Amino acid sequence: MSNKLIEKIEQLKQDRNAVILAHNYQPAEIQDLADFCGDSLGLSIKAAETDAGTIIFCGVQFMAETAAILSPEKTVLLPDKSAGCPLADMITAEQLSELKQQYPDALVVCYVNSSAEVKAESDYCCTSANAVEVVESLPADRKIIFVPDQHLGRFVAERVARNLVLWPGYCHVHVVITEDDIKNAKAKYPDAIVMAHPECTEPVKELSHQLLSTGQMLKFADKSTAKRFIVATETGMLHPLEKQNPHAEFIAAGDRAICPNMKKITVEKVLWALEDMQYKITVPQDIRVKARKALDRMVEILPR
Ligand code: 13P
Ligand code: SF4
């Protein structure tokens, strides 16, 4: 990576009072450039807490939108405006509203991988790091609608031992990791611990030792005495794991698990975002206020 580019970015960051946040799936050079890397939950908290007036969000649209909902006074920039999340697009606010009519007494929990409009139609938001705690905190006699990821929903339902009304959404990156990928990796590395993201399919999760959000994978690997891990999530995750644990080995369960949207962010685009102050992510006030309630309820329940 050119030093000149980095110097320019550093200078502009100061001029603009900007901070760079990057998700754990971002390209390695973006993670190395960022002021803070983390999972969806960690990044939301960081975005809300920072004193910087401008946030360069290296991730996908729903993440930048969440930052804009939590910090409307800050300028939130997404370096590539086409970096979306197909899972988040699998349910619209209209579809959720129709589902709510079928279950008028239900509480709605939406995964943070959803649009601001869907969050506004929901009672609670959650991330993969706190979905179990959020659902566990809800009254036992209320029906719960969980959208949009069916695989995270099933993981939660099993952990809290209750039925949830699920939406059939899925992450196209995680579902390409197959049962055979895990079986083959385990046969090759029998001593390895398998860490899988809850967005993986049920057969993959059944073969895994630990089901963790990306931030939880880092915490787990840090504390573990194991020397080898099979990682069933987007392959960008290997970078922070390797950086944090230079003496352990991390093996991607599936080489095909690459999120094309996460990889749209480049160092040049980060520079252009700072130069041109684009692309600004904003959420209309009426949607923002309602979506904020669902996010605030999550933060209240949350063990941080
Ligand atoms: P985490 O919240 O675990 O970082 O996951 C975000 C995501 O997009 C998973 O595909
Ligand atoms: Fe969305 Fe899946 Fe990419 Fe995560 S990995 S941002 S859920 S498409």
Coordinates of C-alpha atoms and ligand atoms in Angstrom, one line a residue:
M1 CA 0.0 0.0 0.0
S2 CA 1.4 3.4 -1.0
N3 CA 2.7 5.5 2.0
K4 CA 1.6 8.6 0.1
L5 CA -2.0 7.5 0.2
I6 CA -1.8 6.7 3.9
E7 CA -0.2 10.1 4.6
K8 CA -3.0 11.9 2.7
I9 CA -5.6 9.9 4.6
E10 CA -4.0 10.7 7.9
Q11 CA -3.9 14.4 7.1
L12 CA -7.5 14.5 5.9
K13 CA -8.6 12.6 9.0
Q14 CA -7.2 15.5 11.1
D15 CA -8.6 18.2 8.9
R16 CA -12.1 16.6 8.9
N17 CA -12.0 15.5 12.6
A18 CA -12.7 12.0 11.2
V19 CA -12.5 8.5 12.6
I20 CA -12.2 5.3 10.5
L21 CA -14.3 2.3 11.7
A22 CA -13.9 -1.0 10.0
H23 CA -15.8 -4.3 10.3
N24 CA -13.9 -7.5 10.9
Y25 CA -14.7 -8.7 7.3
Q26 CA -13.0 -5.7 5.6
P27 CA -9.9 -6.2 3.4
A28 CA -6.8 -6.5 5.6
E29 CA -5.3 -3.2 4.5
I30 CA -8.6 -1.4 5.5
Q31 CA -8.5 -3.1 8.9
D32 CA -4.9 -2.0 9.3
L33 CA -5.8 1.6 8.4
A34 CA -8.8 1.8 10.7
D35 CA -8.9 3.5 14.2
F36 CA -11.2 0.8 15.4
C37 CA -12.2 -2.6 14.1
G38 CA -15.0 -4.8 15.4
D39 CA -18.3 -6.6 15.0
S40 CA -21.6 -4.9 14.3
L41 CA -22.2 -4.3 18.0
G42 CA -18.8 -3.0 18.8
L43 CA -18.9 -0.7 15.8
S44 CA -22.4 0.7 16.7
I45 CA -21.2 1.5 20.2
K46 CA -17.9 3.1 19.0
A47 CA -19.9 5.2 16.5
A48 CA -22.1 6.5 19.2
E49 CA -19.3 7.2 21.6
T50 CA -16.7 8.8 19.4
D51 CA -16.1 12.6 19.7
A52 CA -15.2 12.8 16.0
G53 CA -17.6 14.8 13.8
T54 CA -17.1 12.5 10.8
I55 CA -17.3 8.7 10.7
I56 CA -15.8 6.9 7.7
F57 CA -17.7 3.6 7.9
C58 CA -15.8 0.7 6.2
G59 CA -18.5 -1.9 6.1
V60 CA -21.9 -2.2 4.5
Q61 CA -24.9 0.1 4.3
F62 CA -26.9 -1.2 7.3
M63 CA -23.9 -0.6 9.5
A64 CA -23.4 3.0 8.4
E65 CA -27.2 3.5 8.7
T66 CA -27.1 2.2 12.3
A67 CA -24.3 4.7 13.1
A68 CA -26.4 7.5 11.5
I69 CA -29.4 6.5 13.6
L70 CA -27.4 6.5 16.8
S71 CA -25.5 9.7 16.0
P72 CA -27.6 12.0 13.8
E73 CA -25.3 15.0 14.6
K74 CA -22.3 13.2 13.1
T75 CA -21.5 12.9 9.4
V76 CA -21.5 9.2 8.5
L77 CA -19.7 8.4 5.2
L78 CA -19.8 5.0 3.4
P79 CA -16.8 4.9 0.9
D80 CA -18.8 2.9 -1.6
K81 CA -22.5 3.6 -1.7
S82 CA -23.3 0.3 -3.5
A83 CA -21.9 -1.7 -0.5
G84 CA -25.2 -3.3 0.6
C85 CA -26.1 -6.5 2.4
P86 CA -28.4 -8.9 0.5
L87 CA -29.6 -10.4 3.8
A88 CA -30.7 -7.0 5.0
D89 CA -32.6 -6.6 1.7
M90 CA -34.5 -9.8 2.1
I91 CA -37.3 -8.2 4.1
T92 CA -39.0 -4.8 3.5
A93 CA -40.9 -2.8 6.0
E94 CA -44.1 -3.6 4.1
Q95 CA -43.5 -7.3 4.3
L96 CA -42.8 -7.0 8.1
S97 CA -46.0 -5.0 8.5
E98 CA -48.0 -7.8 6.8
L99 CA -46.4 -10.4 9.0
K100 CA -47.2 -8.3 12.1
Q101 CA -50.9 -8.3 11.0
Q102 CA -50.8 -12.1 11.1
Y103 CA -49.5 -12.1 14.7
P104 CA -51.0 -8.9 16.2
D105 CA -49.8 -9.7 19.7
A106 CA -46.2 -10.6 18.8
L107 CA -43.1 -8.7 19.7
V108 CA -40.7 -8.1 16.8
V109 CA -37.0 -8.6 17.1
C110 CA -34.9 -7.6 14.1
Y111 CA -31.3 -8.5 13.4
V112 CA -29.2 -5.4 13.0
N113 CA -28.6 -6.6 9.4
S114 CA -31.8 -4.9 8.3
S115 CA -32.9 -1.6 6.8
A116 CA -33.7 1.5 9.0
E117 CA -37.3 1.1 7.9
V118 CA -37.5 -2.5 9.1
K119 CA -35.8 -1.4 12.4
A120 CA -38.5 1.3 12.7
E121 CA -41.2 -1.4 12.4
S122 CA -39.5 -3.5 15.1
D123 CA -39.7 -3.5 18.9
Y124 CA -36.2 -4.7 19.6
C125 CA -33.0 -4.8 17.6
C126 CA -30.2 -7.4 18.2
T127 CA -26.8 -8.4 16.8
S128 CA -25.4 -11.9 16.6
A129 CA -23.5 -11.1 19.8
N130 CA -26.6 -10.4 21.9
A131 CA -29.6 -12.0 20.1
V132 CA -29.9 -14.7 22.8
E133 CA -29.9 -12.1 25.6
V134 CA -32.4 -9.9 23.8
V135 CA -34.9 -12.7 23.2
E136 CA -34.4 -14.2 26.7
S137 CA -35.4 -10.8 28.2
L138 CA -38.8 -10.9 26.6
P139 CA -42.0 -12.1 28.4
A140 CA -42.4 -15.8 28.1
D141 CA -46.1 -15.5 27.2
R142 CA -45.5 -13.3 24.1
K143 CA -45.1 -14.6 20.6
I144 CA -41.9 -13.4 19.0
I145 CA -41.3 -12.6 15.3
F146 CA -37.6 -12.8 14.4
V147 CA -36.4 -11.2 11.1
P148 CA -34.7 -11.5 8.7
D149 CA -32.1 -14.3 9.2
Q150 CA -33.6 -17.7 9.7
H151 CA -30.3 -19.3 10.7
L152 CA -29.6 -16.8 13.5
G153 CA -33.3 -17.2 14.4
R154 CA -33.0 -21.0 14.8
F155 CA -29.8 -20.6 16.8
V156 CA -31.6 -18.2 19.2
A157 CA -34.8 -20.4 19.4
E158 CA -32.7 -23.4 20.4
R159 CA -30.7 -21.4 23.0
V160 CA -33.8 -19.9 24.7
A161 CA -35.9 -23.1 24.1
R162 CA -38.9 -21.3 22.6
N163 CA -40.6 -21.1 19.2
L164 CA -40.0 -18.0 17.2
V165 CA -41.8 -16.9 14.0
L166 CA -38.9 -16.8 11.5
W167 CA -38.5 -15.0 8.2
P168 CA -36.8 -17.1 5.5
G169 CA -33.8 -14.7 5.0
Y170 CA -30.3 -16.0 4.9
C171 CA -26.7 -14.7 4.2
H172 CA -25.5 -15.9 0.8
V173 CA -21.9 -15.9 2.1
H174 CA -22.5 -18.1 5.2
V175 CA -24.8 -20.6 3.5
V176 CA -22.1 -21.6 1.0
I177 CA -20.1 -23.1 3.9
T178 CA -21.2 -26.8 3.8
E179 CA -21.3 -29.7 6.2
D180 CA -18.6 -31.4 4.1
D181 CA -16.3 -28.4 4.4
I182 CA -16.4 -28.8 8.2
K183 CA -16.1 -32.6 8.1
N184 CA -13.1 -32.3 5.7
A185 CA -11.4 -29.6 7.8
K186 CA -12.0 -31.6 11.0
A187 CA -10.6 -34.8 9.4
K188 CA -7.5 -32.8 8.3
Y189 CA -7.0 -30.9 11.6
P190 CA -8.5 -33.2 14.3
D191 CA -7.1 -31.0 17.1
A192 CA -8.7 -27.8 15.9
I193 CA -11.6 -26.0 17.5
V194 CA -14.3 -25.1 15.1
M195 CA -15.8 -21.6 15.5
A196 CA -18.9 -20.9 13.4
H197 CA -21.0 -17.8 13.0
P198 CA -24.7 -18.3 13.9
E199 CA -25.6 -17.2 10.3
C200 CA -24.2 -20.6 9.1
T201 CA -26.7 -23.4 8.3
E202 CA -27.8 -25.8 11.1
P203 CA -25.8 -28.9 9.9
V204 CA -22.6 -26.7 10.0
K205 CA -23.5 -25.4 13.4
E206 CA -24.1 -28.9 14.7
L207 CA -20.6 -29.9 13.7
S208 CA -19.0 -26.8 15.3
H209 CA -17.7 -26.4 18.9
Q210 CA -18.4 -22.7 19.4
L211 CA -21.1 -20.5 17.8
L212 CA -19.9 -16.9 18.0
S213 CA -20.3 -13.5 16.5
T214 CA -17.1 -12.1 14.9
G215 CA -16.2 -10.1 18.0
Q216 CA -16.8 -13.1 20.2
M217 CA -14.5 -15.2 18.0
L218 CA -11.7 -12.8 18.9
K219 CA -12.4 -12.9 22.6
F220 CA -12.6 -16.7 22.5
A221 CA -9.4 -17.2 20.6
D222 CA -7.6 -14.8 22.9
K223 CA -8.5 -16.8 26.0
S224 CA -8.2 -20.2 24.5
T225 CA -5.0 -22.4 24.9
A226 CA -5.8 -24.1 21.6
K227 CA -3.3 -23.7 18.8
R228 CA -5.5 -24.3 15.8
F229 CA -8.9 -23.1 14.8
I230 CA -11.3 -23.8 11.9
V231 CA -13.2 -20.6 11.2
A232 CA -16.7 -20.9 9.6
T233 CA -17.5 -17.3 8.6
E234 CA -16.4 -14.7 6.0
T235 CA -12.7 -15.2 5.3
G236 CA -11.8 -11.6 6.2
M237 CA -12.1 -12.7 9.8
L238 CA -8.8 -14.6 9.5
H239 CA -6.9 -11.3 9.5
P240 CA -7.8 -10.0 12.9
L241 CA -7.6 -13.5 14.4
E242 CA -4.1 -14.0 13.0
K243 CA -3.0 -10.5 14.0
Q244 CA -4.2 -11.0 17.6
N245 CA -2.9 -14.6 17.9
P246 CA 0.4 -14.9 16.0
H247 CA 1.2 -18.3 17.5
A248 CA -2.1 -19.9 16.6
E249 CA -3.2 -21.2 13.2
F250 CA -6.6 -20.2 11.7
I251 CA -8.0 -22.2 8.8
A252 CA -11.0 -20.9 6.7
A253 CA -13.7 -23.6 6.7
G254 CA -14.8 -22.4 3.2
D255 CA -12.6 -20.4 0.7
R256 CA -15.8 -19.4 -1.1
A257 CA -17.2 -17.5 1.9
I258 CA -16.2 -14.0 0.7
C259 CA -18.7 -11.1 1.0
P260 CA -18.4 -9.2 -2.2
N261 CA -20.0 -6.1 -0.6
M262 CA -17.5 -6.0 2.2
K263 CA -14.7 -6.1 -0.3
K264 CA -15.9 -3.1 -2.2
I265 CA -14.1 -0.8 0.2
T266 CA -10.6 0.1 -0.9
V267 CA -7.9 2.4 0.4
E268 CA -8.5 4.8 -2.6
K269 CA -12.2 4.9 -1.8
V270 CA -11.4 5.8 1.8
L271 CA -9.3 8.7 0.6
W272 CA -12.0 9.9 -1.9
A273 CA -14.6 9.6 0.9
L274 CA -12.5 12.0 3.0
E275 CA -11.7 14.3 0.1
D276 CA -15.2 14.7 -1.2
M277 CA -17.1 14.0 2.0
Q278 CA -19.1 11.3 0.4
Y279 CA -21.2 9.1 0.4
K280 CA -23.3 10.6 3.2
I281 CA -25.7 8.2 4.9
T282 CA -28.7 9.8 6.4
V283 CA -32.0 8.4 7.8
P284 CA -35.3 10.5 7.6
Q285 CA -36.2 11.8 11.0
D286 CA -39.5 9.9 11.4
I287 CA -37.8 6.5 10.6
R288 CA -34.8 7.4 12.7
V289 CA -36.7 8.1 15.8
K290 CA -38.6 4.8 15.7
A291 CA -35.5 2.7 14.7
R292 CA -33.6 4.3 17.5
K293 CA -36.1 3.0 20.0
A294 CA -35.4 -0.6 18.9
L295 CA -31.7 0.0 19.1
D296 CA -31.9 1.7 22.5
R297 CA -33.9 -1.2 23.9
M298 CA -31.1 -3.5 22.7
V299 CA -28.4 -1.4 24.4
E300 CA -30.4 -1.4 27.7
I301 CA -30.6 -5.2 27.8
L302 CA -27.1 -5.8 26.6
P303 CA -24.1 -7.0 28.5
R304 CA -21.5 -4.9 26.8
Ligands
13P1 P1 -21.0 -9.7 13.3 O1 -22.0 -8.8 14.0 O2 -20.8 -11.0 14.0 O3 -19.7 -8.9 13.1 O4 -21.6 -10.1 11.9 C1 -22.0 -9.2 11.0 C2 -22.3 -9.8 9.7 O5 -22.6 -9.2 8.7 C3 -22.3 -11.2 9.6 O6 -22.4 -11.6 8.3
SF4_2 FE1 -24.5 -9.3 4.7 FE2 -23.6 -11.8 4.7 FE3 -22.0 -9.8 3.9 FE4 -22.6 -10.1 6.5 S1 -21.5 -11.5 5.2 S2 -22.6 -8.2 5.3 S3 -24.7 -10.8 6.4 S4 -24.0 -10.5 2.9

